[in-house]
mmCIF file of C-alpha atoms in Angstrom:
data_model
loop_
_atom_site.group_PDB
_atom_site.id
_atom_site.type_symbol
_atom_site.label_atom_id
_atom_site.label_comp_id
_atom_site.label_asym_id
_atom_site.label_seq_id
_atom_site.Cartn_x
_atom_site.Cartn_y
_atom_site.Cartn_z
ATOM 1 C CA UNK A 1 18.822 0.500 -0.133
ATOM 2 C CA UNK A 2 16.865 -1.462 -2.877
ATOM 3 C CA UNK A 3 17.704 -4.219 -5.383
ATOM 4 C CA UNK A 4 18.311 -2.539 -8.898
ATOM 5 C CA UNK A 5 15.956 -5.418 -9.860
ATOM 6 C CA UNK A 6 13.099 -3.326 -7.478
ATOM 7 C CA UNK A 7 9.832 -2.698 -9.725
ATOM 8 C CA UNK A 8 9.752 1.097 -8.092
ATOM 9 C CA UNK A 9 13.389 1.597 -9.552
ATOM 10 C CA UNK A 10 12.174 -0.017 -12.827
ATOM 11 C CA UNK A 11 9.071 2.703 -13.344
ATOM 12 C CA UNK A 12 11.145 5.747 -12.579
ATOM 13 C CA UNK A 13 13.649 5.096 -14.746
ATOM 14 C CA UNK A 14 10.747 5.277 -17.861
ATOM 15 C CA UNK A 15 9.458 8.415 -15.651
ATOM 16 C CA UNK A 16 12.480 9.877 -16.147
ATOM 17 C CA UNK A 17 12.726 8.940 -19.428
ATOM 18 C CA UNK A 18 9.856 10.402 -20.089
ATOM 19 C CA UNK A 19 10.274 13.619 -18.341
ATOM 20 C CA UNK A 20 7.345 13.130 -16.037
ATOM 21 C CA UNK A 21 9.419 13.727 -12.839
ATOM 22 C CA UNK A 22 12.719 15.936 -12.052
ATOM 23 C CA UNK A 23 15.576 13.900 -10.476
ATOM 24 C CA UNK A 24 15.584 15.107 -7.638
ATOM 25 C CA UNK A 25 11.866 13.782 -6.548
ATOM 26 C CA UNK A 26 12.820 10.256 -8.043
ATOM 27 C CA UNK A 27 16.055 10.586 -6.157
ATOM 28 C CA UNK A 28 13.355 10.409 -2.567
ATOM 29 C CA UNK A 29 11.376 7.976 -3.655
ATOM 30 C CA UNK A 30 13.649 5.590 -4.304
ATOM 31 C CA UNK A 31 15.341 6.894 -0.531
ATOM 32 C CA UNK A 32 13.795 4.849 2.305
ATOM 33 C CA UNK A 33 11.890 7.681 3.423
ATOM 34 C CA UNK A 34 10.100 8.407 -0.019
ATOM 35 C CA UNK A 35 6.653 9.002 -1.314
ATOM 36 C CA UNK A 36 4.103 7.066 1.353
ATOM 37 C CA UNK A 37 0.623 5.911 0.136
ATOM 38 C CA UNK A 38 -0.430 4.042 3.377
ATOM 39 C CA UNK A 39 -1.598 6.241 5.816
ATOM 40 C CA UNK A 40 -2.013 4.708 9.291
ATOM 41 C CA UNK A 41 -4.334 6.810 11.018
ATOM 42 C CA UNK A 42 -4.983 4.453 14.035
ATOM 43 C CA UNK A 43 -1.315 5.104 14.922
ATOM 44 C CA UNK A 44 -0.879 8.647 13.661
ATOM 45 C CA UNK A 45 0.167 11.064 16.627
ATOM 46 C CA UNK A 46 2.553 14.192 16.188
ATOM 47 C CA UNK A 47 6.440 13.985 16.692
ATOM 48 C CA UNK A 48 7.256 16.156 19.232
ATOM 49 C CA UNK A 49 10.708 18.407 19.397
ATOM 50 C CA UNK A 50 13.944 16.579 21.153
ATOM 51 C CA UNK A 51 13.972 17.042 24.888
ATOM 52 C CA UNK A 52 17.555 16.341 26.987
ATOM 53 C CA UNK A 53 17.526 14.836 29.923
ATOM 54 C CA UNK A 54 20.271 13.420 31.611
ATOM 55 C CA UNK A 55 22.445 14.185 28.672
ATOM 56 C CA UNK A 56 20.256 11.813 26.714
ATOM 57 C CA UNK A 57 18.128 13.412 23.748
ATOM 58 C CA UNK A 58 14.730 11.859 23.996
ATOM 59 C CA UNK A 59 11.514 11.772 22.018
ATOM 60 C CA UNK A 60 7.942 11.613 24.001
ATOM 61 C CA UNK A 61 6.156 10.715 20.572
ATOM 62 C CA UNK A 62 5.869 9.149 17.818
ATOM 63 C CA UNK A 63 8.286 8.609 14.784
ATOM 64 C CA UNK A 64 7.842 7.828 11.793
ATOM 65 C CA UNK A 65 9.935 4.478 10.197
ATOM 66 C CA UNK A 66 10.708 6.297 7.006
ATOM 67 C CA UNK A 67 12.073 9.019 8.682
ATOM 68 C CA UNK A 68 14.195 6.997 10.879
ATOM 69 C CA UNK A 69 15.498 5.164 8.327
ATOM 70 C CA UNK A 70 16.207 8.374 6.323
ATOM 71 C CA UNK A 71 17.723 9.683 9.290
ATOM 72 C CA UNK A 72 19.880 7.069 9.310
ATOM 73 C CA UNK A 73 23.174 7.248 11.546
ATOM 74 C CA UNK A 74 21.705 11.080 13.119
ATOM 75 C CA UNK A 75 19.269 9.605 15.421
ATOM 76 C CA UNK A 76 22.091 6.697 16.948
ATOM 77 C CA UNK A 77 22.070 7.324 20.575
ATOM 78 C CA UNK A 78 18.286 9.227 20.532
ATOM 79 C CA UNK A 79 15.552 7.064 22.263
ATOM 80 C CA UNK A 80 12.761 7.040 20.056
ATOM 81 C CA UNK A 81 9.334 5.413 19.995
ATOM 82 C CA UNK A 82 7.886 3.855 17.083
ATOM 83 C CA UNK A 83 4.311 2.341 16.171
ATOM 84 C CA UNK A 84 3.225 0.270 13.490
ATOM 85 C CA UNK A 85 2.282 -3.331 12.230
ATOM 86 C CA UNK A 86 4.651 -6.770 12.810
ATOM 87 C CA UNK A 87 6.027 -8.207 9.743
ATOM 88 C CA UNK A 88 8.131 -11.037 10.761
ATOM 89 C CA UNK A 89 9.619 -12.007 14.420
ATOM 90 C CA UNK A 90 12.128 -14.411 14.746
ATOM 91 C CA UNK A 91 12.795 -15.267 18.452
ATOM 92 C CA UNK A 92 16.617 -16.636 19.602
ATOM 93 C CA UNK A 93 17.376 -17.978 23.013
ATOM 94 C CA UNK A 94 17.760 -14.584 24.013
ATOM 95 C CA UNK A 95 16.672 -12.126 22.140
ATOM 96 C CA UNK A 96 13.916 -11.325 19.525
ATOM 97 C CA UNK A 97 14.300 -9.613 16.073
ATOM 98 C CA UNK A 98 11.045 -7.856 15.383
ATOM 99 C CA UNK A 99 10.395 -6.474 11.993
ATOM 100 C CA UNK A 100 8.430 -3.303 11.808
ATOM 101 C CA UNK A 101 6.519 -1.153 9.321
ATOM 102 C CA UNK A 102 4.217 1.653 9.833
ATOM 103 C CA UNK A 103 3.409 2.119 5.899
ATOM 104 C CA UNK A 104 5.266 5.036 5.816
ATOM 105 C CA UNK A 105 8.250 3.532 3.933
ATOM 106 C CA UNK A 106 8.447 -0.007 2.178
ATOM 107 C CA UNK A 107 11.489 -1.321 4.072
ATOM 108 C CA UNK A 108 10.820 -1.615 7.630
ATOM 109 C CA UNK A 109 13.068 -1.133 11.139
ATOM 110 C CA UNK A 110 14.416 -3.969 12.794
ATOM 111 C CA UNK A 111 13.728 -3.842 16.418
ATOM 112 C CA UNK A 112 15.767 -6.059 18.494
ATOM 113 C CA UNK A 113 14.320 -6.655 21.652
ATOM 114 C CA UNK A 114 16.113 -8.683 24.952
ATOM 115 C CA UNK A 115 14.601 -11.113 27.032
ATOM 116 C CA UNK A 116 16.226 -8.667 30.292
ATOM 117 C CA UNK A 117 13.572 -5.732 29.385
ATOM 118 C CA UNK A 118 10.232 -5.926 31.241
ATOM 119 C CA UNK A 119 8.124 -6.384 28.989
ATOM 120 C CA UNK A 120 9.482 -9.383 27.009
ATOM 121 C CA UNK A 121 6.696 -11.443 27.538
ATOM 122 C CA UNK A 122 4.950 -8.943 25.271
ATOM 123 C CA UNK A 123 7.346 -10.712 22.655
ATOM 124 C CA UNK A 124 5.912 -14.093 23.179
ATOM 125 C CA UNK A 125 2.277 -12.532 22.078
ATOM 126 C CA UNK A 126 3.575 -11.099 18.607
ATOM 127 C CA UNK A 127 2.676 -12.471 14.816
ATOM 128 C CA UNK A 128 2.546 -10.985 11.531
ATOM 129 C CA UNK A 129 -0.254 -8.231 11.372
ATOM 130 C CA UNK A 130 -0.251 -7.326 15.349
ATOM 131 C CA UNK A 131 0.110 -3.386 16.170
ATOM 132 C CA UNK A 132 2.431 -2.459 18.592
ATOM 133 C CA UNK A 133 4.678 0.467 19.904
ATOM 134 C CA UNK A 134 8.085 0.314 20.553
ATOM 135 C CA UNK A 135 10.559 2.593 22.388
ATOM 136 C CA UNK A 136 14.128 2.392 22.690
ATOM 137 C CA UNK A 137 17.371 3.374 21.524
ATOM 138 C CA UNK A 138 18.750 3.824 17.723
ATOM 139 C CA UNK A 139 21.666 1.611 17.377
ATOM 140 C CA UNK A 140 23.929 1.410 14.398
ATOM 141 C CA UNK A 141 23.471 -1.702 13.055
ATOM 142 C CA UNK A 142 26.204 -4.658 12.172
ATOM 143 C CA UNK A 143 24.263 -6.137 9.298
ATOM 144 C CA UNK A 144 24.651 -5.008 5.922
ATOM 145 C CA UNK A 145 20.792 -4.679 5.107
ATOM 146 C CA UNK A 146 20.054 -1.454 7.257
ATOM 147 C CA UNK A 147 22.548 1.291 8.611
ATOM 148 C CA UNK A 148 20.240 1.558 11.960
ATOM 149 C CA UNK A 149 18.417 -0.787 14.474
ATOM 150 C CA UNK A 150 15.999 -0.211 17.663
ATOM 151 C CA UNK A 151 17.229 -1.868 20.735
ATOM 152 C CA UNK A 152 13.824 -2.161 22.571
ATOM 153 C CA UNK A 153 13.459 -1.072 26.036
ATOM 154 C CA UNK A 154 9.661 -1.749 26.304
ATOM 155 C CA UNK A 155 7.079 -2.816 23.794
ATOM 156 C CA UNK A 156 3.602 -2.759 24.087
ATOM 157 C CA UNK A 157 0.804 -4.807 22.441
ATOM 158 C CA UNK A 158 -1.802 -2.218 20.892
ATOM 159 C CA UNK A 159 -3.254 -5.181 18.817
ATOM 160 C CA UNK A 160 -3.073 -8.943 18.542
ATOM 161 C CA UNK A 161 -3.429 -10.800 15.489
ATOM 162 C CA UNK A 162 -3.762 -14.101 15.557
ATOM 163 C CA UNK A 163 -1.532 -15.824 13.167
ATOM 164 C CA UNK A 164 -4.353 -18.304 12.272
ATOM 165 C CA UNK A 165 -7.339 -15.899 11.375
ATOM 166 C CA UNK A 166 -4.763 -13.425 9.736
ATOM 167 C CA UNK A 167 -4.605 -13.961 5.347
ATOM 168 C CA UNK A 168 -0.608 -12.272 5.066
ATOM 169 C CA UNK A 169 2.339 -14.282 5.886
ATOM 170 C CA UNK A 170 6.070 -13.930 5.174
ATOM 171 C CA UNK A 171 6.163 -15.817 2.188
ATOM 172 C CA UNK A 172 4.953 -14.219 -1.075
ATOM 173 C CA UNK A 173 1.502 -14.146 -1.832
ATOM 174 C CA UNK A 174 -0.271 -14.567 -5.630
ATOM 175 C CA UNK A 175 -1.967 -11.902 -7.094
ATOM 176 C CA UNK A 176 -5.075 -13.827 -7.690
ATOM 177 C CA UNK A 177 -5.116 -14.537 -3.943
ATOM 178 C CA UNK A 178 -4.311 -10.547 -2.784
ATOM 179 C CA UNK A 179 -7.396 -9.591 -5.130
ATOM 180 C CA UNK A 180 -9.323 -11.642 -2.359
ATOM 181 C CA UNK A 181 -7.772 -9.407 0.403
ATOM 182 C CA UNK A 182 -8.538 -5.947 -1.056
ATOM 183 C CA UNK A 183 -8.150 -4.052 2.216
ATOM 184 C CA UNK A 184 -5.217 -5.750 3.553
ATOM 185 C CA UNK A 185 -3.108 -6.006 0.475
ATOM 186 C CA UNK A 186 -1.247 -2.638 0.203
ATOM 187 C CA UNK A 187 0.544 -3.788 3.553
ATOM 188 C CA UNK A 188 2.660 -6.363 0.923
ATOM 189 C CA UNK A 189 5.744 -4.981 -1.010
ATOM 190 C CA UNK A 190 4.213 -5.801 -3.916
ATOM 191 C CA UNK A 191 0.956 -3.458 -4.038
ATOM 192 C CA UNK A 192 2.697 -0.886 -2.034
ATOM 193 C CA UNK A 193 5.867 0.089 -4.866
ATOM 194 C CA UNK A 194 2.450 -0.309 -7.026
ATOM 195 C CA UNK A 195 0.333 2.373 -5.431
ATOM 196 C CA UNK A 196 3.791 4.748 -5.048
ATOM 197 C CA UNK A 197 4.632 4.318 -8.952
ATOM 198 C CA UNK A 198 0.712 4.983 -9.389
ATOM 199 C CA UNK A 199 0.929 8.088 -7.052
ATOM 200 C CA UNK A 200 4.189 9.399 -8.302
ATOM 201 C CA UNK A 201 2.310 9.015 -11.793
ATOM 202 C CA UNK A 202 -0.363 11.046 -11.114
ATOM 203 C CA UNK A 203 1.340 13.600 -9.133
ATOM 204 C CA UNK A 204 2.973 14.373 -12.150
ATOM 205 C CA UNK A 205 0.436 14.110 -14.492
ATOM 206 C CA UNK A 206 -1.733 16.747 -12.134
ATOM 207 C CA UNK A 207 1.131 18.798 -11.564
ATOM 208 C CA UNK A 208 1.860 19.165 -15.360
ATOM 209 C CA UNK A 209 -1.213 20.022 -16.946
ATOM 210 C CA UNK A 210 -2.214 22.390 -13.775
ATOM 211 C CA UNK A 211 1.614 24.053 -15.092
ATOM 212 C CA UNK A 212 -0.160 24.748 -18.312
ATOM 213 C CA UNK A 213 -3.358 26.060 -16.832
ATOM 214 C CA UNK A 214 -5.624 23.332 -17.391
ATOM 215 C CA UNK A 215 -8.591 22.274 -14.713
ATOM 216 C CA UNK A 216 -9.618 19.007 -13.339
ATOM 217 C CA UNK A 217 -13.220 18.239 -14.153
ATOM 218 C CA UNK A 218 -14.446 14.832 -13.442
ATOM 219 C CA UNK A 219 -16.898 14.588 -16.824
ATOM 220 C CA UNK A 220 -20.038 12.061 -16.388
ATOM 221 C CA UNK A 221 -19.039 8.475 -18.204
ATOM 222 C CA UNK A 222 -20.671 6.255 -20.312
ATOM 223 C CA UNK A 223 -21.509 3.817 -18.641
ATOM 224 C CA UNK A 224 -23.829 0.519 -19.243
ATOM 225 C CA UNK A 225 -24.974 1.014 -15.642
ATOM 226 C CA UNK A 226 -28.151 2.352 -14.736
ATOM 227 C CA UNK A 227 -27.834 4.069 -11.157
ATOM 228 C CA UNK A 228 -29.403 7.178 -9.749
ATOM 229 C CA UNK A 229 -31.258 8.322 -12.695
ATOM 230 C CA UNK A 230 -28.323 8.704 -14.252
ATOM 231 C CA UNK A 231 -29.620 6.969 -17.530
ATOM 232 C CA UNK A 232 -32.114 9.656 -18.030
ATOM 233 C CA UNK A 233 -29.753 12.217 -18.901
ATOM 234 C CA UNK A 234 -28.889 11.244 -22.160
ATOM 235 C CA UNK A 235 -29.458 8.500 -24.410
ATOM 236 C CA UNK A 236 -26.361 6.598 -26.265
ATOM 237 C CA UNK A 237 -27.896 4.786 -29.720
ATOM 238 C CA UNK A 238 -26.079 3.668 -32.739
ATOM 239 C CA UNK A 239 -28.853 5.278 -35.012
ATOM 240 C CA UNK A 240 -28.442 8.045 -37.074
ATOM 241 C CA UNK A 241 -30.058 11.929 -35.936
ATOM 242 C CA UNK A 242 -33.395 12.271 -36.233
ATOM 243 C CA UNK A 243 -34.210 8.176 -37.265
ATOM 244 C CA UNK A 244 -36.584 8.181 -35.132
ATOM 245 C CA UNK A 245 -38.217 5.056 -33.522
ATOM 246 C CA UNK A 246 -36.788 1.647 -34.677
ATOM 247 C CA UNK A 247 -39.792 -0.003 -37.078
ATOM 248 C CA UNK A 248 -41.160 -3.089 -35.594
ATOM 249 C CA UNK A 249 -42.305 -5.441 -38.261
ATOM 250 C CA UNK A 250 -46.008 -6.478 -38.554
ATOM 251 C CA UNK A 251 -45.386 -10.268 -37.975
ATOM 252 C CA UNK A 252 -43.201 -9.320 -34.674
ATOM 253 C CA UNK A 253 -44.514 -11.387 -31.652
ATOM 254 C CA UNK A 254 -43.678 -10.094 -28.469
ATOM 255 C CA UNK A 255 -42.216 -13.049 -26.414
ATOM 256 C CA UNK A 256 -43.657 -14.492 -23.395
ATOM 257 C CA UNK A 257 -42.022 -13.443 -19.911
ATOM 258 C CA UNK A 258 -43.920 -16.513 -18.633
ATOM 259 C CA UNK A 259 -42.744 -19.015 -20.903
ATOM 260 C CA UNK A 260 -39.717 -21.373 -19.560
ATOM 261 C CA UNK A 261 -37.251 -21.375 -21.922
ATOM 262 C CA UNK A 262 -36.513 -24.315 -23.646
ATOM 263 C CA UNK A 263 -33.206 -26.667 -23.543
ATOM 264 C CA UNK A 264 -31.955 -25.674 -26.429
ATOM 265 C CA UNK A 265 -32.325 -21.816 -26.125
ATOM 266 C CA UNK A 266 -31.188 -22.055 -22.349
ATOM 267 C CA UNK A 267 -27.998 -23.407 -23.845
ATOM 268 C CA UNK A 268 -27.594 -21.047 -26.701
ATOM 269 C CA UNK A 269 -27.960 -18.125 -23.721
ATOM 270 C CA UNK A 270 -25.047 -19.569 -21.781
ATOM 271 C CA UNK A 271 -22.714 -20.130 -24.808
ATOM 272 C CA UNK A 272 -23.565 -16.550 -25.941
ATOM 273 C CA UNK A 273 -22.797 -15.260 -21.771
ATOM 274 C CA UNK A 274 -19.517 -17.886 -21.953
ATOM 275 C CA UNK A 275 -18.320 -15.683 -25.169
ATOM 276 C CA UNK A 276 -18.656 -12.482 -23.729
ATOM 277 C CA UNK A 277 -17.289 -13.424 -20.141
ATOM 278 C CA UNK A 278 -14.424 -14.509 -22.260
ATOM 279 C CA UNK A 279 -13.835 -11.388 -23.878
ATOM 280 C CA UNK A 280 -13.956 -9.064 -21.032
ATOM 281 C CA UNK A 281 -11.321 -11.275 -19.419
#
């Protein structure tokens, strides 16, 4: 399902390597339907158990796009309603492809939707970032990309998104520039494989020392920042035990809070703020 070139493949391969997962769970995280980190709670509802009517096997609630897509050729023939975010839509004479994700898996369903269903105007409204649900009928598909499609029978608008106010497009965005978006970045493929390698990581990690019998305690950090009282717990000082209070020299004059500072010192302060802004970067 994924390029061999994908970063997610890259990690758990070293996992592996380094024991920190079995197979078997990097075998389902690489699978379509893998680990997911991107909860949408908005659209959450329950999947409800197959009903038949009229021969048909339907659904009355939601499903998930990772387990559709893991389900793969099963569900062709089931009608099945799906909910999640627009990622692309191209529109044809005819017909619309609709790309859609639900953050559940990091490829999405295509949703093919024809201008005969009712609610194709609905289609017309659509843009990268809108929430909508979508029920029809798993289709196998004729392109090589995905085993499955959803041939639309209605789709509803939960919410626009106007493609003008809206930061994430189809074309790849710059780090510097997701850092800017912090709450709508894990909806890119980038940060998403990120925050699954970083999950899969730490599942392990947990999962291995609690094995061995060791606890989780979060233990207070040193920190240069003062909040809360917390910097009257202890006291972190490069002086030896029991030094006591630093001398202060006869001659010391205690400096003038007052007093502008002067040209010269002004610009020794910014070199000296310049040289350590460096250094943390």
């Amino acid at each position: 399902q994924r390029s061999p070139r994908s970063p997610l493949r890259s990690m758990l391969r070293i996992m592996l390597l380094l024991q920190l997962v079995p197979r078997s769970a990097a075998r389902s995280l690489l699978h379509p339907g893998g680990a997911s980190i991107l909860a949408t709670r908005v659209l959450r509802a329950p999947v409800a158990s197959m009903a038949t009517s009229g021969g048909v096997k339907q659904r009355d609630e939601r499903l998930r796009v990772a387990k559709l897509l893991q389900s793969g050729s099963d569900l062709v023939g089931q009608t099945v309603t799906v909910k999640g975010w627009v990622r692309t839509v191209r529109q044809q004479k005819t017909f619309a492809f609709v790309e859609l994700n639900d953050g559940s898996s990091l490829k999405g369903v295509q949703v093919v939707a024809s201008e005969g269903m009712d609610s194709y105007s609905v289609v017309d409204q659509l843009s990268t970032g809108a929430a909508i649900s979508v029920t029809g009928v798993v289709t196998a598909s004729p392109a090589s990309e995905q085993s499955v499609e959803l041939k639309a029978s209605s789709v509803e608008l939960v919410g626009d998104c106007p493609a003008a106010t809206y930061p994430l497009q189809k074309k790849r965005h710059s780090l510097e520039f997701l850092r800017s978006i912090a709450h709508l970045r894990p909806r890119t493929a980038t940060i998403g494989a990120t925050m699954r390698i970083r999950a899969a990581l730490s599942f392990a990690t947990h999962d291995f020392f609690r094995s061995q019998g060791f606890i989780n305690v979060h233990t207070p950090l040193i920190t240069a920042s003062d909040s809360e009282g917390a910097g009257e717990l202890f006291r972190v000082t490069t002086l030896p035990p029991g030094a006591g209070a630093v001398p202060v020299p006869a001659d010391a004059v205690a400096p003038d809070a007052a007093a502008p500072m002067g040209a010269d010192a002004l610009a020794a302060l910014e070199a000296q703020v310049n040289e350590a802004g460096a250094e943390v970067r």
